[in-house]
CSV table of C-alpha atoms in Angstrom, one decimal:
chain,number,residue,atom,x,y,z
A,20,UNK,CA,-44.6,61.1,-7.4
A,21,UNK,CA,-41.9,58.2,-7.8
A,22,UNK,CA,-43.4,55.0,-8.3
A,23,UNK,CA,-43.0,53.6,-5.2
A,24,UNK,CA,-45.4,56.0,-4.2
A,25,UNK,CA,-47.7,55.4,-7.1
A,26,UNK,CA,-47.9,52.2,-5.9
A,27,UNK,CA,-48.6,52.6,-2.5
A,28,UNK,CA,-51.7,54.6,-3.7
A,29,UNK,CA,-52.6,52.0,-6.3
A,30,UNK,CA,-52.7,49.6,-3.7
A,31,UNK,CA,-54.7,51.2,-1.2
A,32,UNK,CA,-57.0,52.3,-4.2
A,33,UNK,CA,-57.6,48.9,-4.5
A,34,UNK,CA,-58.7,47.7,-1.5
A,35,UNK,CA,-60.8,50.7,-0.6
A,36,UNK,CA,-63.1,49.8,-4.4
A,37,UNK,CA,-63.1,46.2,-2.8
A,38,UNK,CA,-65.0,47.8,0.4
A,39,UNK,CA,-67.2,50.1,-1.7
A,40,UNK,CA,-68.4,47.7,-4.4
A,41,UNK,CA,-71.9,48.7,-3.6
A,42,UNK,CA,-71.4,52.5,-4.6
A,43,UNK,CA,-71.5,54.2,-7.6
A,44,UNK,CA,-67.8,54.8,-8.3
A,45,UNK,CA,-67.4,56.9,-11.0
A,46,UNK,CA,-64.1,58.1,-12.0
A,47,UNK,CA,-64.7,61.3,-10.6
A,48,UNK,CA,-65.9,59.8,-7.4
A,49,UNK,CA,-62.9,57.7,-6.7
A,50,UNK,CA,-60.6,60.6,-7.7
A,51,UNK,CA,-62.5,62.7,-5.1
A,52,UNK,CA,-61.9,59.9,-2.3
A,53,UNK,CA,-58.4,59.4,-3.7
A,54,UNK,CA,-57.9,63.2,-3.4
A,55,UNK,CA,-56.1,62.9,-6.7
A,56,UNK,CA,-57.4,64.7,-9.9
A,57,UNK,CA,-59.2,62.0,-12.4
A,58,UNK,CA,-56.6,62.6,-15.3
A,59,UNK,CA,-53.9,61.5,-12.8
A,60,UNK,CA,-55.5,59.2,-11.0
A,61,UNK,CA,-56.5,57.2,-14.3
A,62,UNK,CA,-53.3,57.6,-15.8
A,63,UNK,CA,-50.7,56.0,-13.3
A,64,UNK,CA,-53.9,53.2,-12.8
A,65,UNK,CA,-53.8,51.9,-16.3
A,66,UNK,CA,-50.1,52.2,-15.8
A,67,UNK,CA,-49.9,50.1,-12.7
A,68,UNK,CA,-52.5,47.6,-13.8
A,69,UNK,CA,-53.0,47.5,-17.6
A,70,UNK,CA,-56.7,48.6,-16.9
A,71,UNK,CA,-58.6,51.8,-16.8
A,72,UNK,CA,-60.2,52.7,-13.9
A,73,UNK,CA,-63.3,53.2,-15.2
A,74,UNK,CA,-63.2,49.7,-17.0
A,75,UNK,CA,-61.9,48.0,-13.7
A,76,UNK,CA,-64.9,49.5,-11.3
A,77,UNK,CA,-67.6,48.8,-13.6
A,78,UNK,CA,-66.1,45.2,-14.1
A,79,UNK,CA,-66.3,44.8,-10.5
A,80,UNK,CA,-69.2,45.8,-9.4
A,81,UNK,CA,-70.9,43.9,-12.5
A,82,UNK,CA,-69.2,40.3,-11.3
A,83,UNK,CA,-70.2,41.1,-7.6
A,84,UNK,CA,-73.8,41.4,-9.2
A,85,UNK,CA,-73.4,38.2,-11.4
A,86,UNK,CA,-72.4,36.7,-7.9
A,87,UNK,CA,-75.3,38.0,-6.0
A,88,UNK,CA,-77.8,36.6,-9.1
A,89,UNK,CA,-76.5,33.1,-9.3
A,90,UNK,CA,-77.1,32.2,-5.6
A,91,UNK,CA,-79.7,34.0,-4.6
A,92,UNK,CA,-83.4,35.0,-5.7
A,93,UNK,CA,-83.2,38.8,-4.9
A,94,UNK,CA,-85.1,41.1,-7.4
A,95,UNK,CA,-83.1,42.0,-10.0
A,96,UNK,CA,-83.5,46.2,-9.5
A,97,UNK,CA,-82.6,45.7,-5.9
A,98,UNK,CA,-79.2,44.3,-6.8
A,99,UNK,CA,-79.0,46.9,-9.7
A,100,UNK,CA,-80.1,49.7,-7.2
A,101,UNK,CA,-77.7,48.4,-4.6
A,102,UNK,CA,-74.4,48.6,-6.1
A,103,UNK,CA,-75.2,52.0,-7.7
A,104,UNK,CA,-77.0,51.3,-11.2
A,105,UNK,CA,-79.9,54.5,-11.0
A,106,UNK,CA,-82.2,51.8,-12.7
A,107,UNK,CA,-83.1,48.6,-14.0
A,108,UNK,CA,-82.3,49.5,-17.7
A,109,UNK,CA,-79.2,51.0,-17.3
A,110,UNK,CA,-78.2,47.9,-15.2
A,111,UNK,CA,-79.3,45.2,-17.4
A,112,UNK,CA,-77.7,47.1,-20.2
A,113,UNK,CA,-74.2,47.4,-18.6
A,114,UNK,CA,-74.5,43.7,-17.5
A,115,UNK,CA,-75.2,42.2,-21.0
A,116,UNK,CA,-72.7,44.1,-22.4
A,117,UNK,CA,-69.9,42.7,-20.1
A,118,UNK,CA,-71.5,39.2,-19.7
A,119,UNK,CA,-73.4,38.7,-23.4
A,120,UNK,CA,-77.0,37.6,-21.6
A,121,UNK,CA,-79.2,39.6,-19.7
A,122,UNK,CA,-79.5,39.3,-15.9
A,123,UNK,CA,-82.3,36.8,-15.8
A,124,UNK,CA,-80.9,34.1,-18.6
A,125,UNK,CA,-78.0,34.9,-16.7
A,126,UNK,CA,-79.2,33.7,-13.4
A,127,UNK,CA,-81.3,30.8,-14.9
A,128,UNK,CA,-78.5,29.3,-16.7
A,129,UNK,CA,-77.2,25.7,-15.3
A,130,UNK,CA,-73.7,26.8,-16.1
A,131,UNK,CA,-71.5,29.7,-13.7
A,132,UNK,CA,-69.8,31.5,-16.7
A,133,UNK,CA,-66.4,32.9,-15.2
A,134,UNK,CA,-64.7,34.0,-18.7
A,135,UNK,CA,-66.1,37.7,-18.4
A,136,UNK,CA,-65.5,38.3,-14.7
A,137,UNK,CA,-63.6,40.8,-13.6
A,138,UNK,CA,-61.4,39.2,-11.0
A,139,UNK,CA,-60.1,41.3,-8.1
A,140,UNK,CA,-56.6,43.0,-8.5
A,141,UNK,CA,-54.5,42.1,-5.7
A,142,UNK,CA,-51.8,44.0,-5.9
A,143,UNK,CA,-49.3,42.2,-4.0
A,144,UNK,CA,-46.4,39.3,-4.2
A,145,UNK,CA,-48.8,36.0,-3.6
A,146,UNK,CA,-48.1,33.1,-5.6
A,147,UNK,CA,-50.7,32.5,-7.4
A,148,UNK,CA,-53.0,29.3,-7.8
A,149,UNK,CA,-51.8,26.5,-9.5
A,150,UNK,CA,-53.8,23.7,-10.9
A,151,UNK,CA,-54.5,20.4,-13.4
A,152,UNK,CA,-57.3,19.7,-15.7
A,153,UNK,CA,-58.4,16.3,-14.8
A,154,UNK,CA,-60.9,13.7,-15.5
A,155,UNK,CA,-62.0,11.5,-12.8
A,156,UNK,CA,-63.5,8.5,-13.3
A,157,UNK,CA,-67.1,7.7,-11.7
A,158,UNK,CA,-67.7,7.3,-7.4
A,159,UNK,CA,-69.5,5.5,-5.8
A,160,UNK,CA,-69.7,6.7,-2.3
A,161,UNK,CA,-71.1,6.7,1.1
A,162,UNK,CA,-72.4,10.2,2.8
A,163,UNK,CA,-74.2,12.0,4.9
A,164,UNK,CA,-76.2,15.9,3.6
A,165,UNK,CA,-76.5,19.0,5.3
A,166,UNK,CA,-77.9,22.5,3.7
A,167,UNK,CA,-76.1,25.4,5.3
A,168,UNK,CA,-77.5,29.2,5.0
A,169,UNK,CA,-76.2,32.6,5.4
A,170,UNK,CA,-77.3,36.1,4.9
A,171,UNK,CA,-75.2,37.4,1.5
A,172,UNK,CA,-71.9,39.5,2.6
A,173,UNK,CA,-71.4,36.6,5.3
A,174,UNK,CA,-68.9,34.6,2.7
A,175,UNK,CA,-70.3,31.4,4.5
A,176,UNK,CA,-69.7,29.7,1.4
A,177,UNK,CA,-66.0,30.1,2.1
A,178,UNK,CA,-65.7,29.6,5.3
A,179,UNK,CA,-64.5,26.5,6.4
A,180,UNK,CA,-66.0,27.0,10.4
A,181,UNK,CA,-69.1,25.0,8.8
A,182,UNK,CA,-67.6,22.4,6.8
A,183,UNK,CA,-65.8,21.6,10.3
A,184,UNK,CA,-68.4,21.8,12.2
A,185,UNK,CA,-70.7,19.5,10.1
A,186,UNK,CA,-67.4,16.5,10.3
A,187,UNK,CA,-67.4,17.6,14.1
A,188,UNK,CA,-70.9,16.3,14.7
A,189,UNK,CA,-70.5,13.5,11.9
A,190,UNK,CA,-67.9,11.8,13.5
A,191,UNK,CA,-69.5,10.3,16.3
A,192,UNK,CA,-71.5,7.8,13.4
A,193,UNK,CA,-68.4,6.4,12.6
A,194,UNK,CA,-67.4,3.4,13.8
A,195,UNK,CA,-63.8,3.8,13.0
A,196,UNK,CA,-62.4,6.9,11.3
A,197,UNK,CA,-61.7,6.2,7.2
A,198,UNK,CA,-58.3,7.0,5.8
A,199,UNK,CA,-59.6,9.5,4.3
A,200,UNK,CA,-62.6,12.1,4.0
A,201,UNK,CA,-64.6,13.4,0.7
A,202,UNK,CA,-66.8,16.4,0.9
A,203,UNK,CA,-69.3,17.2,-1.6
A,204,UNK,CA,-70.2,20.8,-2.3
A,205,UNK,CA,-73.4,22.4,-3.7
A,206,UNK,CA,-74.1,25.4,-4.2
A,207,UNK,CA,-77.7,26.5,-4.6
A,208,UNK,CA,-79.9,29.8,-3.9
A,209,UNK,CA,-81.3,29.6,-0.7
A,210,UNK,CA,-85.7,28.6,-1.4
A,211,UNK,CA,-87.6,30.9,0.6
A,212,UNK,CA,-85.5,34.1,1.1
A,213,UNK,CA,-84.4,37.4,-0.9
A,214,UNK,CA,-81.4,38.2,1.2
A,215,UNK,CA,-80.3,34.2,1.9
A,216,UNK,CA,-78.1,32.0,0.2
A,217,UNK,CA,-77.4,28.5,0.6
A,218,UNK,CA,-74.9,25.4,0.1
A,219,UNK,CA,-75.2,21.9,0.6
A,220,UNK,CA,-72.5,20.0,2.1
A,221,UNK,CA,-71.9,16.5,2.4
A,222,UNK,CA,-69.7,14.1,4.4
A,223,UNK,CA,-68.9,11.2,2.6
A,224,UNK,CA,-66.6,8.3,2.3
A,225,UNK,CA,-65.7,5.7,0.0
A,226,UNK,CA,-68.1,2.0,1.1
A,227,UNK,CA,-65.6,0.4,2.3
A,228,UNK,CA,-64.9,2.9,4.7
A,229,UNK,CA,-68.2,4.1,5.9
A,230,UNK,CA,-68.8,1.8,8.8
A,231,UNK,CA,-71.8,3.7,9.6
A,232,UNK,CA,-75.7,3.2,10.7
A,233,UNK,CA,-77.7,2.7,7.6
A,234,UNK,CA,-79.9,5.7,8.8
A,235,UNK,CA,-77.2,7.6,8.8
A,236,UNK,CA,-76.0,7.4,5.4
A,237,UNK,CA,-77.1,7.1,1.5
A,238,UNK,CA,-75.9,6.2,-1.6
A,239,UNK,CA,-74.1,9.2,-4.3
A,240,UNK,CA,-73.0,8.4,-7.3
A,241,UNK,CA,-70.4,11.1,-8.8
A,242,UNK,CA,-70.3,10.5,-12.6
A,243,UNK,CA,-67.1,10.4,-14.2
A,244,UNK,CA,-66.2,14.4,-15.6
A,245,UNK,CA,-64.0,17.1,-16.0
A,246,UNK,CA,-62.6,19.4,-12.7
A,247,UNK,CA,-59.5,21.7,-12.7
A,248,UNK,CA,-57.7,20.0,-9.3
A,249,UNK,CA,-56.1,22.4,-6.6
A,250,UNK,CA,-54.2,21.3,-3.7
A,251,UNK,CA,-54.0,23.2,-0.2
A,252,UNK,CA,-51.9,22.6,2.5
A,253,UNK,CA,-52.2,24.6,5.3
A,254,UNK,CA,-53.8,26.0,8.2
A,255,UNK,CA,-57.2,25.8,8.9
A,256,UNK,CA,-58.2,29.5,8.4
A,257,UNK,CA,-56.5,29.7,5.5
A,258,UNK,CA,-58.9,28.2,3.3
A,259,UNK,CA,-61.0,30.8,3.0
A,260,UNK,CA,-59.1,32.4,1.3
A,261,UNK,CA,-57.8,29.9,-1.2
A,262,UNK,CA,-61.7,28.9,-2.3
A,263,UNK,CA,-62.3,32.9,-2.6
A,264,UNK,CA,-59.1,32.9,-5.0
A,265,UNK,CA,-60.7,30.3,-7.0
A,266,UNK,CA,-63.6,31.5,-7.8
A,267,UNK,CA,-62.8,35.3,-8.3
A,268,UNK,CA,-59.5,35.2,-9.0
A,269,UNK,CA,-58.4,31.8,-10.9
A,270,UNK,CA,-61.6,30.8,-13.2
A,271,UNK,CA,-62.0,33.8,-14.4
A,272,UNK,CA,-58.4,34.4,-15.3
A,273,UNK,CA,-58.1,31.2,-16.9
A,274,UNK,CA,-60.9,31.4,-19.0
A,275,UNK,CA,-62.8,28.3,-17.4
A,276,UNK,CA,-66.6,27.5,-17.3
A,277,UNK,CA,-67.9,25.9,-14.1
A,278,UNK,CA,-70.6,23.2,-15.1
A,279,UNK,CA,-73.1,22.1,-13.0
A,280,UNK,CA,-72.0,19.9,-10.3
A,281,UNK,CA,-70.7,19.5,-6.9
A,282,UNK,CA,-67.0,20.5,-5.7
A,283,UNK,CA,-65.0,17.7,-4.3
A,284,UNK,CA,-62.9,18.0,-1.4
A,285,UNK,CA,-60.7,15.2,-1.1
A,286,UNK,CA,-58.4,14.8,2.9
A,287,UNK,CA,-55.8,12.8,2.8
A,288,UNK,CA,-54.7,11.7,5.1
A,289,UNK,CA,-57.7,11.7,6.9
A,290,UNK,CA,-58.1,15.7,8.8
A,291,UNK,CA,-56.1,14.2,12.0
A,292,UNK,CA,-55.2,17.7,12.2
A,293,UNK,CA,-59.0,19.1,12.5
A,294,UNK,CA,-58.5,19.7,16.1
A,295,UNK,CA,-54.5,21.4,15.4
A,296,UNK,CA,-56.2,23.9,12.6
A,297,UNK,CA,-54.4,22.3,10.0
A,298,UNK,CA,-56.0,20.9,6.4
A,299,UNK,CA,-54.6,18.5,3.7
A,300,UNK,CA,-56.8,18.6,0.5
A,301,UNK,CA,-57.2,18.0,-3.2
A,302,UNK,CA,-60.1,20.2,-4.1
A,303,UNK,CA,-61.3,19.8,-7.5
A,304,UNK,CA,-64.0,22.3,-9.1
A,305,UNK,CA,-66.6,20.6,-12.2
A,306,UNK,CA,-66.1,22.9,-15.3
A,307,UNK,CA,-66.9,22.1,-19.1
């Protein structure tokens, strides 16, 4: 097989264990799928990706699980029994050894530790992300809060339909439109469910531009702190993607520790495109 080839196979290896997260995968497993024999299969792998299969599956699934944990409040062995641990032992074993805490102090923990993920290969020419550490100073600002929920495996938390929406039916309190638009985002598990998650998202403006009924508004104070800064221009249903390259792909990679906090999404100009699918923004992420 020339590599060409290999790569082909490498590449739709890799998007099938993306779909499959939730199965066992053992090496002989995804040889068996692959119709490849394991000694192969492993060999042109760690040749194509600097990985061993084996390594690369269990990394995976284990960040997936770390995922799950963090934003919701779904029993521990259901999650383990889910993506393919055969108990709650084995599972907490294999996560502390990739993660150094157990599931629980993992999950209680104010802070989303990224260094040990295991980011998704995509084996493809993208560019990748780039980005600035920052400091920005503290804000005062003007908004408006609204918690959005989703069943896990729905991504809500990365699409941007809901973030749109919520503007859609915030604009009609403004008076006159600001020059420009902040969004606040926080993530938290969802109170009263297993198999929810949820975020809260808030429109909010500078004072000055708020121009808004007092009922319709408070007070947030942002305290001055450290962020890694992105910027996206682009279409509208695009930036799914780039907050899903973020978090799996770009913190991890880089080594960096999201603190507690809210995301900032900065427009500027203001989103006179929300109604042409198109999105100006300086995103910045809290870390430590």
């Amino acid at each position: 097989m020339n590599r060409i080839m290999q790569e082909s196979v490498i590449k739709s290896l890799l998007d099938w264990i993306e779909e499959n997260l939730h199965l066992p995968l053992s090496v002989d497993y995804v040889a068996s799928k692959a119709g490849y024999s394991k000694w192969h299969l492993q060999r042109i792998f760690k040749d194509h990706t600097g990985i061993t299969l084996g390594d690369y599956t269990r990394g995976r699934r284990l960040s997936e699980c770390a995922t799950i944990l963090k934003i919701t409040k779904r029993d521990i062995y259901d999650i383990a029994l889910e993506y393919g641990f055969d108990s709650q032992p084995h599972f907490c074993r294999a996560f502390k050894n990739q993660f150094g805490v157990t599931p629980r102090a993992f999950r209680k923990s104010e802070i989303l530790e990224t260094r040990q993920f295991c980011a998704p290969i995509k084996y493809n020419s993208e560019p990748s992300l780039e980005a600035n550490i920052v400091t920005l100073e503290k804000m005062q600002l003007v908004g408006k809060k609204k918690e959005i929920r989703s069943e896990v495996g729905d991504n809500e938390y990365f699409n941007f339909n809901s973030r749109m929406k919520s503007w859609d039916d915030h604009f009609p309190h403004l008076v006159d439109k600001p020059a420009s638009l902040i969004g606040l985002v926080d993530y938290i598990s969802a109170s009263n469910s297993k198999r929810e998650y949820a975020f809260q998202y808030t429109m909010a403006t500078v004072p000055s531009d708020a121009n808004m009924p007092a009922d319709n508004g408070e007070l947030i104070t942002i305290e001055k702190g450290k962020y890694v800064k992105f910027q996206y221009d682009g279409a509208m249903d695009g930036m799914q993607d780039f907050l899903y390259k973020i978090y799996s792909v770009y913190l991890s990679k880089n080594k960096l520790i999201r603190r507690k906090g809210e995301d900032i999404e900065i427009y500027t100009p203001m989103m006179s495109s929300i109604k042409n699918h198109g999105i100006n923004c300086q995103y910045y992420v809290p870390i430590i």
